[in-house]
XYZ file of N, CA and C in Angstrom:
849
model
N -4.694 -26.399 -8.189
C -3.666 -26.537 -8.931
C -2.503 -26.023 -7.830
N -1.389 -26.165 -7.722
C 0.435 -26.301 -7.392
C 1.299 -25.235 -9.490
N 0.640 -24.560 -8.801
C 2.103 -24.406 -10.153
C 3.485 -24.351 -9.181
N 4.989 -24.539 -10.371
C 5.729 -24.443 -10.521
C 6.510 -22.662 -10.223
N 7.045 -22.695 -9.112
C 7.435 -21.651 -8.543
C 8.080 -20.178 -9.167
N 8.024 -19.583 -10.214
C 7.783 -18.564 -11.468
C 9.522 -17.875 -9.580
N 9.815 -17.801 -9.391
C 10.878 -16.923 -8.965
C 11.922 -17.626 -8.796
N 13.555 -17.126 -9.816
C 14.412 -17.822 -8.978
C 15.589 -16.897 -7.876
N 16.368 -17.507 -7.299
C 16.575 -16.452 -6.617
C 18.140 -15.951 -7.844
N 19.384 -15.689 -5.913
C 20.292 -13.923 -6.970
C 21.039 -14.910 -7.211
N 21.843 -15.817 -6.756
C 22.489 -17.424 -6.601
C 22.388 -17.871 -7.867
N 20.623 -18.148 -8.341
C 19.740 -18.747 -9.771
C 20.799 -18.055 -10.396
N 20.340 -17.401 -10.500
C 21.071 -16.412 -12.124
C 22.536 -16.022 -11.852
N 23.367 -15.930 -10.707
C 24.580 -16.281 -10.877
C 25.535 -17.464 -11.258
N 24.582 -18.386 -11.498
C 25.365 -19.324 -11.516
C 25.134 -19.717 -13.006
N 23.435 -19.210 -13.961
C 23.683 -19.313 -15.141
C 23.194 -18.425 -15.974
N 24.700 -16.748 -15.512
C 24.628 -16.030 -16.009
C 25.343 -15.668 -17.531
N 26.072 -16.945 -18.051
C 26.968 -17.325 -18.758
C 26.004 -18.082 -19.124
N 24.652 -18.735 -19.532
C 24.815 -20.097 -20.084
C 23.273 -19.127 -21.425
N 23.945 -19.338 -22.740
C 23.494 -19.487 -23.901
C 21.748 -18.830 -24.207
N 21.959 -19.846 -23.635
C 19.850 -20.001 -23.127
C 19.559 -19.135 -22.091
N 20.146 -18.323 -21.858
C 19.010 -18.009 -20.012
C 19.394 -16.462 -20.722
N 17.608 -15.780 -21.096
C 18.439 -14.224 -21.836
C 17.225 -13.687 -20.302
N 18.426 -12.042 -20.245
C 17.943 -11.333 -18.889
C 16.910 -9.728 -19.237
N 16.261 -9.358 -18.695
C 14.793 -8.770 -19.031
C 14.885 -7.570 -17.652
N 15.378 -6.893 -18.572
C 15.479 -5.206 -16.975
C 13.958 -4.251 -17.876
N 12.981 -4.741 -15.982
C 11.343 -4.184 -16.889
C 11.473 -2.995 -15.869
N 12.006 -2.415 -15.653
C 12.179 -1.468 -14.213
C 11.327 -0.553 -15.169
N 10.335 0.291 -14.239
C 9.558 1.072 -14.360
C 9.259 1.515 -13.134
N 8.712 3.100 -14.152
C 8.109 4.697 -12.901
C 7.318 4.820 -12.963
N 6.250 5.787 -11.849
C 5.507 6.558 -12.820
C 5.812 7.636 -13.994
N 5.215 8.719 -15.349
C 5.354 9.580 -14.971
C 5.543 10.373 -15.313
N 6.631 11.415 -14.741
C 7.783 12.490 -14.593
C 8.615 11.828 -12.879
N 8.664 10.592 -12.462
C 9.375 10.656 -11.846
C 11.076 10.555 -12.414
N 12.420 10.769 -12.241
C 13.494 11.069 -12.644
C 14.342 10.140 -12.041
N 15.548 9.803 -12.619
C 15.546 9.798 -13.613
C 14.342 8.835 -14.200
N 15.165 8.203 -15.735
C 13.444 7.834 -16.521
C 14.166 5.991 -15.921
N 13.036 4.710 -16.687
C 13.660 4.007 -16.725
C 14.834 3.231 -17.200
N 14.707 3.913 -18.659
C 16.108 3.317 -19.872
C 17.240 4.245 -18.694
N 17.162 5.583 -18.583
C 18.489 5.298 -17.794
C 19.091 5.334 -16.789
N 17.913 4.914 -15.804
C 18.540 4.086 -14.416
C 19.085 2.868 -15.466
N 18.974 1.810 -16.771
C 18.856 0.555 -16.421
C 20.496 0.898 -17.398
N 21.123 2.030 -17.858
C 22.171 2.163 -19.181
C 22.797 2.640 -17.998
N 22.785 2.975 -16.475
C 23.882 3.075 -15.515
C 24.108 1.903 -15.047
N 23.110 1.094 -14.874
C 23.386 -0.052 -14.321
C 22.622 -0.983 -14.546
N 22.868 -2.044 -14.730
C 22.110 -3.030 -15.558
C 22.663 -5.184 -14.879
N 22.104 -5.627 -15.040
C 22.840 -6.677 -14.663
C 22.679 -7.009 -16.316
N 24.209 -8.143 -16.404
C 25.643 -7.893 -17.085
C 24.861 -8.653 -18.710
N 24.263 -8.432 -18.833
C 23.242 -9.280 -20.798
C 21.838 -8.522 -20.879
N 21.687 -8.614 -19.717
C 20.290 -7.785 -19.606
C 20.103 -6.690 -20.354
N 18.569 -6.988 -21.529
C 18.230 -6.269 -22.314
C 17.114 -5.476 -22.045
N 16.224 -4.049 -22.484
C 15.597 -3.038 -21.529
C 14.124 -3.997 -22.102
N 13.084 -4.364 -21.406
C 12.172 -4.304 -21.686
C 10.692 -3.104 -21.540
N 11.074 -2.335 -22.695
C 9.951 -0.549 -21.418
C 8.941 -1.244 -22.239
N 8.496 -1.712 -20.356
C 6.311 -1.741 -20.474
C 5.520 0.094 -21.795
N 5.519 1.071 -21.224
C 5.100 1.385 -22.197
C 5.340 1.754 -23.850
N 6.285 1.019 -24.549
C 6.576 0.731 -25.476
C 6.034 -0.841 -25.871
N 5.944 -1.580 -25.750
C 6.216 -2.868 -25.597
C 4.050 -2.723 -25.233
N 3.372 -1.961 -26.118
C 1.716 -1.495 -25.710
C 1.226 -1.043 -27.262
N -0.011 -1.423 -26.638
C -0.968 -0.800 -27.188
C -1.512 0.180 -27.559
N -0.021 1.235 -28.766
C -0.361 2.075 -29.095
C -1.476 2.699 -29.186
N -2.957 1.829 -30.184
C -3.460 3.027 -30.766
C -4.161 2.327 -29.790
N -4.655 2.726 -28.509
C -4.829 3.079 -27.369
C -4.457 3.920 -26.243
N -6.103 5.015 -26.304
C -5.094 6.404 -24.991
C -4.213 5.974 -23.712
N -4.869 4.529 -23.612
C -4.907 3.824 -21.758
C -3.065 3.689 -21.838
N -3.170 4.181 -21.140
C -1.427 3.462 -21.123
C -1.058 2.474 -20.953
N 0.542 1.806 -21.338
C 0.733 0.351 -21.211
C -0.245 -0.770 -21.292
N -0.947 -0.173 -22.320
C -2.011 -1.981 -22.413
C -1.855 -2.692 -22.713
N -1.756 -4.349 -23.146
C -1.539 -5.166 -23.520
C -1.606 -5.116 -24.916
N -0.608 -5.483 -26.251
C -0.719 -4.325 -27.416
C -1.024 -6.370 -27.734
N -1.191 -6.066 -29.091
C -1.713 -7.187 -30.057
C -0.440 -8.636 -30.129
N -0.635 -9.603 -29.879
C 0.179 -10.629 -30.156
C 0.954 -10.038 -31.100
N 0.248 -10.165 -32.356
C 1.999 -10.414 -33.025
C 2.437 -9.195 -33.343
N 2.353 -7.222 -32.417
C 3.832 -6.948 -31.660
C 4.221 -7.332 -30.266
N 3.355 -7.737 -29.859
C 3.908 -8.948 -28.948
C 5.426 -9.454 -28.846
N 4.881 -10.098 -30.127
C 5.503 -11.129 -31.019
C 7.511 -10.445 -30.893
N 7.009 -9.499 -32.011
C 8.582 -8.736 -32.662
C 9.259 -7.777 -31.943
N 8.379 -7.561 -31.043
C 9.331 -6.302 -29.807
C 9.631 -7.363 -29.318
N 9.690 -8.781 -28.624
C 10.475 -9.271 -27.713
C 11.787 -9.896 -28.425
N 11.064 -9.987 -30.687
C 12.471 -10.960 -30.374
C 13.741 -9.563 -31.414
N 12.571 -8.835 -31.094
C 13.636 -7.597 -31.058
C 14.855 -6.928 -30.386
N 14.256 -7.714 -28.432
C 14.973 -8.404 -27.885
C 16.349 -8.939 -28.110
N 16.110 -10.212 -28.682
C 16.682 -11.062 -28.810
C 16.850 -12.351 -27.795
N 15.068 -12.096 -27.831
C 14.680 -13.813 -27.127
C 13.763 -14.318 -28.155
N 13.285 -15.694 -28.434
C 12.876 -16.685 -28.816
C 11.942 -17.426 -28.231
N 11.102 -18.733 -28.113
C 10.346 -18.719 -27.799
C 10.846 -20.165 -26.595
N 12.127 -20.364 -26.967
C 12.769 -22.051 -25.974
C 13.903 -21.417 -25.709
N 14.551 -19.577 -24.903
C 15.004 -19.586 -23.871
C 14.464 -19.490 -23.002
N 15.559 -19.421 -21.685
C 14.978 -18.966 -21.184
C 15.084 -17.617 -20.140
N 13.569 -17.454 -19.520
C 14.274 -15.241 -20.016
C 13.536 -15.603 -18.306
N 14.566 -14.401 -17.692
C 14.158 -14.138 -16.694
C 14.703 -12.359 -16.496
N 12.601 -11.843 -15.786
C 13.056 -11.099 -15.575
C 13.708 -10.387 -14.962
N 13.130 -9.139 -14.823
C 13.838 -8.218 -12.845
C 14.123 -6.308 -13.015
N 13.314 -6.611 -11.732
C 13.311 -4.683 -11.773
C 14.758 -4.271 -10.271
N 13.862 -2.966 -10.898
C 15.085 -2.315 -9.969
C 15.262 -2.743 -8.347
N 13.866 -3.638 -8.828
C 13.793 -4.078 -6.784
C 12.639 -3.770 -5.813
N 11.642 -2.919 -7.016
C 10.428 -2.535 -5.199
C 9.552 -3.335 -6.022
N 9.553 -4.268 -6.522
C 7.892 -4.723 -7.335
C 7.098 -4.238 -8.528
N 7.569 -3.877 -8.549
C 6.251 -2.001 -9.625
C 6.676 -2.926 -10.975
N 7.109 -3.725 -11.754
C 6.499 -3.991 -13.112
C 8.029 -5.071 -13.022
N 8.566 -6.197 -12.877
C 9.051 -7.939 -12.905
C 8.155 -8.367 -13.290
N 6.727 -7.801 -12.006
C 6.293 -9.253 -12.027
C 5.547 -8.695 -13.484
N 4.599 -7.601 -13.295
C 3.541 -7.282 -15.271
C 4.558 -7.514 -16.066
N 5.699 -7.894 -16.622
C 5.842 -8.344 -17.179
C 6.496 -10.241 -17.698
N 6.012 -10.287 -16.523
C 6.580 -12.508 -16.780
C 4.552 -12.221 -16.498
N 3.564 -11.641 -16.630
C 1.919 -11.946 -16.373
C 2.082 -11.153 -18.356
N 2.275 -11.165 -19.024
C 2.649 -10.395 -19.744
C 3.290 -11.676 -20.955
N 4.958 -11.749 -20.498
C 5.402 -13.747 -21.345
C 3.790 -14.637 -21.082
N 3.075 -14.492 -19.563
C 2.734 -16.042 -20.065
C 1.130 -15.176 -20.237
N 0.755 -15.087 -19.912
C 0.053 -14.616 -21.753
C 0.199 -14.497 -22.670
N 1.052 -14.365 -23.561
C 1.193 -14.166 -24.788
C 1.991 -15.800 -25.100
N 1.827 -17.014 -23.625
C 2.138 -18.477 -24.264
C 3.842 -18.503 -23.947
N 4.160 -17.886 -23.112
C 5.689 -18.002 -22.215
C 5.615 -18.202 -20.989
N 5.673 -18.819 -19.993
C 6.487 -19.300 -18.832
C 8.231 -18.642 -18.389
N 7.502 -17.539 -17.506
C 8.790 -17.091 -17.547
C 9.735 -17.311 -16.102
N 10.521 -16.575 -15.455
C 10.992 -17.047 -13.998
C 10.798 -15.194 -13.871
N 10.625 -14.969 -12.555
C 10.985 -13.604 -12.142
C 12.130 -13.968 -11.470
N 13.040 -12.373 -10.180
C 14.066 -12.898 -10.108
C 13.618 -12.358 -8.710
N 14.014 -13.056 -7.354
C 13.448 -12.621 -6.659
C 14.647 -11.702 -5.607
N 13.542 -9.862 -5.464
C 14.571 -9.035 -4.417
C 15.038 -8.530 -6.185
N 15.626 -8.805 -7.128
C 15.443 -7.996 -8.544
C 17.373 -6.944 -8.134
N 16.846 -6.178 -8.816
C 18.716 -5.908 -8.818
C 18.900 -5.083 -7.620
N 18.473 -4.753 -6.925
C 17.662 -4.585 -5.047
C 19.390 -5.332 -5.252
N 18.658 -6.960 -5.248
C 19.129 -7.619 -4.163
C 20.221 -7.763 -4.436
N 20.618 -8.428 -5.875
C 22.334 -8.527 -6.627
C 23.017 -7.786 -6.072
N 22.690 -5.621 -5.848
C 23.827 -4.874 -5.718
C 24.199 -5.459 -4.373
N 23.310 -5.618 -3.370
C 23.924 -5.514 -2.437
C 24.197 -6.503 -1.889
N 24.627 -8.562 -2.643
C 25.264 -8.670 -2.493
C 26.355 -8.408 -2.986
N 26.425 -7.349 -3.826
C 28.113 -6.944 -4.195
C 29.348 -7.648 -5.872
N 27.116 -8.666 -6.780
C 26.691 -9.072 -7.625
C 27.631 -7.660 -8.782
N 28.815 -8.503 -9.792
C 28.568 -7.390 -10.984
C 27.210 -6.917 -12.056
N 27.163 -5.617 -11.632
C 26.974 -5.230 -13.367
C 27.152 -4.193 -13.670
N 26.713 -4.092 -15.480
C 27.645 -3.510 -16.262
C 26.928 -2.175 -17.357
N 27.291 -1.610 -17.440
C 25.814 -0.211 -17.652
C 26.250 0.063 -19.130
N 25.211 0.823 -20.154
C 25.732 1.427 -21.228
C 24.769 -0.169 -21.912
N 24.484 0.066 -23.050
C 23.429 -0.665 -23.801
C 23.944 -1.414 -24.388
N 23.500 -2.737 -23.909
C 23.198 -3.788 -24.800
C 21.986 -4.466 -25.879
N 22.953 -4.494 -27.130
C 22.430 -4.851 -27.742
C 22.553 -6.222 -28.670
N 21.151 -6.873 -28.617
C 21.356 -8.509 -29.034
C 20.733 -8.602 -30.383
N 21.637 -10.212 -30.377
C 21.148 -10.273 -32.268
C 19.512 -10.734 -32.034
N 18.858 -9.825 -33.303
C 17.475 -10.018 -33.276
C 16.255 -11.715 -32.923
N 15.662 -12.323 -31.745
C 15.143 -13.653 -32.741
C 13.434 -13.543 -33.436
N 13.113 -15.095 -32.815
C 11.318 -15.033 -33.657
C 11.272 -15.709 -32.126
N 9.842 -14.691 -32.286
C 8.824 -15.412 -30.203
C 7.699 -15.198 -30.804
N 6.792 -16.165 -31.453
C 5.670 -16.705 -31.666
C 4.907 -16.554 -30.794
N 4.083 -15.261 -30.557
C 3.360 -15.009 -29.374
C 1.740 -15.207 -30.024
N 1.202 -15.907 -28.983
C -0.056 -16.206 -28.195
C -1.454 -16.116 -27.686
N -2.118 -14.838 -26.774
C -3.339 -14.413 -26.468
C -3.626 -14.924 -25.854
N -3.952 -15.198 -24.532
C -5.036 -16.051 -23.911
C -5.645 -14.985 -23.393
N -6.261 -14.543 -23.665
C -7.447 -13.897 -22.680
C -8.391 -13.754 -21.664
N -7.841 -15.991 -21.093
C -8.163 -14.873 -20.007
C -7.588 -14.788 -18.085
N -6.796 -14.017 -19.670
C -5.253 -13.215 -17.692
C -6.175 -12.157 -18.034
N -6.438 -12.117 -18.910
C -6.762 -10.549 -18.751
C -8.679 -10.265 -18.481
N -8.423 -8.503 -17.958
C -10.444 -8.634 -18.245
C -10.148 -7.232 -18.731
N -11.054 -6.963 -19.834
C -11.610 -5.566 -19.230
C -13.067 -4.968 -18.571
N -13.137 -2.706 -19.061
C -14.284 -2.939 -17.921
C -14.763 -3.398 -18.246
N -15.688 -3.197 -19.270
C -16.596 -4.453 -19.407
C -17.119 -5.438 -19.057
N -15.714 -6.389 -19.132
C -16.256 -7.545 -17.917
C -16.768 -7.205 -16.225
N -15.887 -6.270 -16.149
C -16.482 -5.574 -14.621
C -16.233 -5.008 -14.191
N -17.279 -4.164 -15.393
C -19.509 -3.745 -14.943
C -20.411 -5.028 -14.307
N -20.058 -5.352 -15.952
C -21.125 -7.102 -15.375
C -20.841 -7.275 -14.194
N -19.906 -7.873 -13.967
C -18.740 -8.432 -12.708
C -19.563 -7.692 -11.313
N -20.696 -6.368 -12.000
C -20.929 -5.310 -10.330
C -22.199 -5.698 -10.506
N -22.732 -7.071 -11.297
C -24.287 -7.283 -10.131
C -23.760 -9.174 -9.971
N -23.209 -10.295 -10.337
C -23.373 -11.259 -10.415
C -22.528 -11.721 -9.553
N -21.229 -10.636 -8.994
C -19.645 -10.974 -8.117
C -18.784 -11.884 -8.417
N -19.137 -12.699 -9.493
C -19.190 -13.867 -10.197
C -16.877 -13.838 -10.279
N -16.840 -12.819 -9.678
C -15.420 -12.865 -9.403
C -14.710 -11.934 -7.914
N -13.770 -11.867 -7.678
C -13.518 -11.166 -6.246
C -12.342 -10.317 -7.346
N -12.279 -9.207 -6.318
C -11.927 -8.192 -7.789
C -10.974 -7.117 -6.887
N -9.306 -7.511 -6.437
C -8.907 -7.554 -5.085
C -7.458 -5.778 -6.197
N -7.690 -5.257 -5.403
C -7.314 -3.324 -5.304
C -6.454 -3.450 -4.862
N -4.644 -2.775 -6.220
C -3.255 -3.258 -5.336
C -2.717 -2.211 -5.018
N -3.142 -0.927 -4.952
C -3.026 0.517 -4.273
C -3.566 0.218 -2.867
N -2.536 1.597 -3.052
C -2.315 2.198 -1.494
C -3.574 2.150 -0.337
N -4.096 1.586 0.009
C -5.199 2.449 1.167
C -5.743 2.640 1.293
N -5.200 4.689 1.113
C -5.588 5.398 0.875
C -6.215 6.065 0.126
N -5.519 5.823 -1.294
C -5.781 5.988 -2.983
C -7.340 4.906 -2.876
N -7.040 3.406 -2.603
C -8.309 3.092 -2.353
C -9.789 3.235 -2.059
N -9.366 4.450 -0.714
C -10.456 4.704 -0.485
C -11.256 5.813 -0.608
N -10.360 6.533 -1.261
C -10.042 7.970 -2.288
C -10.220 8.802 -0.659
N -9.117 8.585 0.230
C -9.120 9.581 1.456
C -7.464 10.669 0.178
N -7.177 10.234 -0.652
C -6.243 11.360 -1.674
C -6.221 11.525 -2.594
N -6.091 12.271 -3.285
C -5.625 12.123 -4.479
C -5.131 11.665 -5.839
N -6.091 11.283 -7.071
C -4.440 9.481 -7.608
C -4.154 10.336 -7.627
N -2.368 10.170 -8.599
C -1.734 10.545 -9.063
C -0.988 11.007 -10.624
N -2.762 9.921 -11.235
C -2.559 11.190 -12.517
C -3.972 11.847 -12.360
N -3.862 12.564 -12.847
C -4.976 14.316 -13.039
C -5.440 13.692 -13.844
N -7.257 14.531 -12.872
C -8.619 14.025 -13.772
C -8.824 13.120 -13.874
N -8.338 11.673 -12.914
C -9.186 10.087 -12.595
C -9.859 10.714 -11.060
N -10.743 10.298 -11.135
C -11.627 11.075 -9.231
C -11.070 9.074 -8.855
N -11.532 9.577 -6.841
C -10.900 9.013 -6.179
C -11.694 7.764 -5.695
N -10.810 6.458 -4.813
C -11.710 5.734 -4.802
C -12.067 5.037 -5.702
N -12.665 3.358 -5.304
C -11.965 1.785 -5.531
C -13.703 1.597 -6.762
N -13.005 0.754 -7.331
C -14.340 -0.529 -8.081
C -15.340 -0.733 -6.718
N -16.609 -0.818 -6.697
C -17.784 -0.962 -6.022
C -17.512 -2.843 -5.580
N -17.726 -3.105 -4.064
C -17.366 -4.668 -4.120
C -16.195 -5.136 -3.665
N -14.758 -4.549 -4.257
C -13.199 -4.988 -4.803
C -13.004 -4.996 -2.826
N -11.504 -5.609 -2.768
C -10.746 -5.563 -1.780
C -9.926 -4.574 -1.779
N -8.999 -4.642 -0.660
C -7.862 -4.310 -0.785
C -6.743 -5.304 -0.359
N -5.367 -4.772 -0.760
C -4.419 -4.922 -0.689
C -3.115 -4.461 -1.315
N -2.235 -3.389 -0.135
C -2.205 -3.224 -0.948
C -0.912 -4.168 -1.772
N 0.333 -3.871 -2.184
C 1.195 -4.791 -3.325
C 2.648 -4.609 -2.376
N 2.625 -3.824 -1.658
C 3.980 -3.578 -1.168
C 4.264 -4.092 -0.085
N 2.701 -4.731 0.672
C 2.610 -5.868 1.750
C 3.393 -7.016 1.211
N 3.414 -7.364 -0.045
C 4.116 -8.890 0.108
C 5.495 -8.922 -0.773
N 6.137 -8.064 0.527
C 7.611 -8.239 -0.458
C 7.798 -7.169 0.833
N 9.492 -7.929 0.935
C 10.194 -7.326 2.549
C 10.702 -6.070 1.918
N 10.657 -4.482 2.217
C 11.355 -3.723 1.621
C 12.621 -3.794 2.196
N 13.954 -3.678 2.797
C 14.885 -4.285 2.772
C 15.177 -4.505 2.451
N 14.740 -6.227 2.487
C 15.458 -7.526 1.130
C 15.241 -7.765 -0.838
N 14.297 -6.612 -0.425
C 13.443 -6.927 -1.658
C 13.167 -8.106 -2.646
N 12.640 -9.413 -1.082
C 12.313 -10.207 -1.670
C 10.411 -10.009 -1.317
N 9.938 -11.480 -1.678
C 8.837 -11.529 -1.886
C 9.189 -12.000 -0.524
N 7.204 -12.302 0.279
C 7.588 -12.328 1.431
C 7.102 -14.885 1.419
N 6.858 -15.507 2.128
C 7.076 -16.912 2.471
C 5.660 -17.175 2.113
N 5.303 -18.613 1.688
C 4.049 -18.991 1.104
C 3.356 -18.617 2.672
N 3.379 -18.763 2.743
C 2.568 -18.608 4.515
C 2.349 -16.954 4.978
N 2.751 -15.940 4.452
C 2.436 -15.462 5.213
C 1.560 -14.311 3.515
N 2.109 -14.985 2.695
C 1.677 -14.716 1.587
C -0.485 -14.739 1.420
N -0.579 -15.688 1.696
C -1.759 -16.645 2.385
C -2.737 -15.425 3.245
N -1.869 -15.513 4.417
C -2.218 -14.019 5.737
C -2.259 -13.037 4.825
N -1.913 -12.524 3.560
C -1.747 -11.460 3.863
C -3.810 -10.885 3.052
N -3.450 -12.642 2.118
C -4.755 -12.345 1.116
C -6.107 -12.883 2.173
N -5.663 -13.949 2.996
C -6.990 -14.313 4.490
C -7.726 -12.600 4.864
N -6.335 -11.771 5.004
C -7.210 -10.074 5.672
C -6.852 -8.972 5.433
N -7.194 -10.225 4.039
C -7.874 -8.589 3.066
C -9.366 -9.289 2.968
N -9.797 -10.628 3.200
C -10.967 -11.347 3.054
C -11.400 -12.232 1.527
N -10.142 -11.768 0.991
C -9.326 -12.834 0.003
C -10.012 -13.689 0.138
N -10.666 -14.469 -0.315
C -10.430 -15.992 -0.809
C -10.740 -17.118 -1.299
N -8.459 -17.907 -2.284
C -8.463 -17.781 -2.604
C -8.719 -18.840 -3.539
N -9.805 -19.707 -2.882
C -10.598 -20.864 -4.216
C -11.897 -20.364 -5.110
N -12.297 -18.580 -5.228
C -12.966 -18.800 -6.230
C -12.514 -17.614 -6.908
N -12.339 -17.470 -7.712
C -11.650 -17.006 -9.142
C -12.041 -15.030 -8.862
N -11.068 -15.048 -9.109
C -9.674 -13.169 -8.626
C -9.251 -12.528 -9.987
N -10.073 -11.291 -10.424
C -9.189 -10.338 -10.482
C -8.137 -9.792 -9.984
N -7.138 -8.738 -10.537
C -6.156 -8.339 -9.651
C -6.202 -7.254 -9.892
N -5.998 -5.957 -9.517
C -6.788 -4.534 -10.260
C -5.521 -3.233 -9.694
N -4.865 -2.123 -9.617
C -4.319 -0.821 -9.444
C -4.337 0.133 -10.126
N -3.302 0.666 -9.803
C -3.669 2.329 -11.266
C -3.577 2.643 -12.476
N -2.793 1.330 -12.332
C -3.395 0.925 -14.501
C -2.752 0.153 -14.922
N -2.465 -0.889 -13.831
C -2.475 -3.137 -14.430
C -0.625 -2.906 -14.394
N -0.390 -2.514 -13.482
C 1.857 -2.902 -13.192
C 1.550 -3.493 -12.352
N 1.160 -2.711 -10.847
C 0.968 -3.466 -9.573
C 0.147 -4.966 -9.370
N -1.074 -4.606 -10.097
C -1.575 -5.434 -9.984
C -0.306 -6.353 -10.041
N -0.112 -6.915 -10.847
C 0.631 -8.094 -11.108
C 1.344 -8.578 -10.172
N 2.002 -8.363 -8.923
C 2.292 -8.027 -7.342
C 1.564 -9.468 -7.424
N 0.598 -9.326 -7.215
C -0.753 -9.137 -6.856
C -1.323 -11.036 -7.053
N -0.755 -10.938 -8.664
C -0.807 -11.589 -9.654
C -0.217 -13.076 -9.938
N 1.124 -12.644 -9.704
C 2.312 -13.312 -9.113
C 1.848 -14.365 -7.399
N 1.597 -13.398 -6.572
C 2.050 -13.689 -5.073
C 0.876 -14.645 -5.467
N -0.343 -14.895 -5.447
C -1.898 -15.765 -5.999
C -0.771 -17.251 -7.185
N -0.766 -17.020 -7.650
C -0.256 -17.504 -8.902
C 0.921 -19.272 -7.932
N 2.062 -18.006 -7.256
C 3.071 -19.314 -6.486
C 2.373 -19.846 -4.676
N 0.951 -19.224 -5.353
C -0.229 -20.057 -4.179
C -0.633 -21.140 -4.501
N -0.438 -21.099 -5.947
C -1.580 -22.271 -7.149
C -2.950 -21.831 -6.630
N -3.101 -20.012 -6.798
C -4.519 -20.438 -8.004
C -4.445 -20.358 -9.293
N -5.551 -20.801 -9.174
C -5.103 -21.753 -11.429
C -6.136 -19.599 -11.725
N -5.499 -19.190 -12.684
C -5.850 -18.203 -13.928
C -5.952 -17.215 -13.167
N -5.725 -16.747 -12.036
C -5.522 -15.688 -11.664
C -5.572 -14.088 -12.917
N -7.360 -13.677 -12.711
C -6.654 -12.442 -13.802
C -6.890 -11.443 -13.779
N -6.004 -10.193 -15.394
C -5.851 -8.888 -14.110
C -6.211 -7.734 -15.530
N -7.382 -7.145 -14.676
C -7.606 -5.215 -15.085
C -6.426 -4.458 -15.575
N -6.677 -5.279 -17.140
C -5.770 -3.927 -17.258
C -5.895 -2.359 -17.647
N -6.109 -2.083 -18.100
C -7.010 -0.963 -18.073
C -7.086 -0.142 -16.408
N -7.544 -1.233 -15.289
C -7.654 -0.697 -14.089
C -7.485 0.533 -14.030
N -7.516 1.051 -12.189
C -7.998 2.195 -12.448
C -7.993 4.145 -13.065
N -6.406 3.847 -14.230
C -6.699 4.882 -14.786
C -7.735 4.956 -16.114
N -8.145 3.112 -16.085
C -9.273 3.476 -17.296
C -11.104 3.466 -16.309
N -11.631 3.151 -15.545
C -12.289 2.465 -14.190
C -12.379 4.265 -13.657
N -11.148 4.514 -13.314
C -11.326 5.924 -13.100
C -11.561 7.738 -13.387
N -12.079 7.143 -14.644
C -12.324 8.234 -15.370
C -13.309 9.507 -14.860
N -13.158 10.634 -15.685
C -14.901 10.960 -15.257
C -15.793 10.761 -15.512
N -15.521 10.670 -17.186
C -16.947 9.315 -17.229
C -17.338 7.945 -17.730
N -16.618 7.666 -16.415
C -16.547 6.029 -16.258
C -17.985 5.126 -14.912
N -17.661 3.788 -15.212
C -18.661 3.434 -13.294
C -18.707 4.549 -12.287
N -19.551 3.517 -11.685
C -19.417 3.323 -10.641
C -18.342 3.560 -9.734
N -18.181 4.316 -8.519
C -16.793 4.575 -7.605
C -17.904 4.336 -6.022
N -16.777 3.343 -5.316
C -16.993 3.242 -4.122
C -16.086 4.180 -3.323
N -16.229 4.854 -1.869
C -14.688 5.550 -1.326
C -15.686 4.798 0.429
N -14.071 4.882 0.977
C -14.141 4.256 2.117
C -13.886 2.814 2.132
N -13.778 2.664 3.708
C -13.248 1.280 3.329
C -13.501 -0.856 2.987
N -13.494 -0.829 2.467
C -14.227 -2.101 1.908
C -14.823 -2.788 2.639
């Protein structure tokens, strides 16, 4: 299946910046404890008109795991409060390190709305000398009706069952040292290693660090092939907590892979002390 490329350029966004139906979303995200916090970065500098999407806030607060997908009703309520409606054209970006824009894109897609991701994010926007604003944007609330598509995520139980069936390829987006279990996990209390049988493709291999733009399709295809991934077979992406895995999901979607899924709990769930079996070393 050939999909419409979700990426838009900074040139496109600049040309549509004042369109009333174009809503811009800043999805900047950082690991816990990294300062300044993402909201402060947003307040200091954001693309004009952008609202801040807090990945930790728009989540299931009844689940102890970090930023798990919320119920559809909550997602619709939280997004509507950001001034976003179902008929709007939504462009999501982050600070330029491809950390969370893809996650928020996948959340919208999972809740029934096709949105766009700004290629290069704020990093490229600023490097081109484009205007930024500071301070809080207070939008007029809108109505967003969300319907969850369960095909787009996987639970731990589904991946435990997959250990035996191997019906789906699991691709881990973490750094190779973490995948192999050579270093401690950044979140305390987690075991080191990877889901048995999973493959490894660090998410930062899919974009140009200098420009912040995602690599061309042929390079993306080569990266997946080099990691041993078969693009014509079912795929689930995973990472530390379900955020950077979506960069792989976005790249797969751009390559025309139909319905890749994301393991929402990712290593924060699997790697818990009482979690399922763990493998170490290379794939």
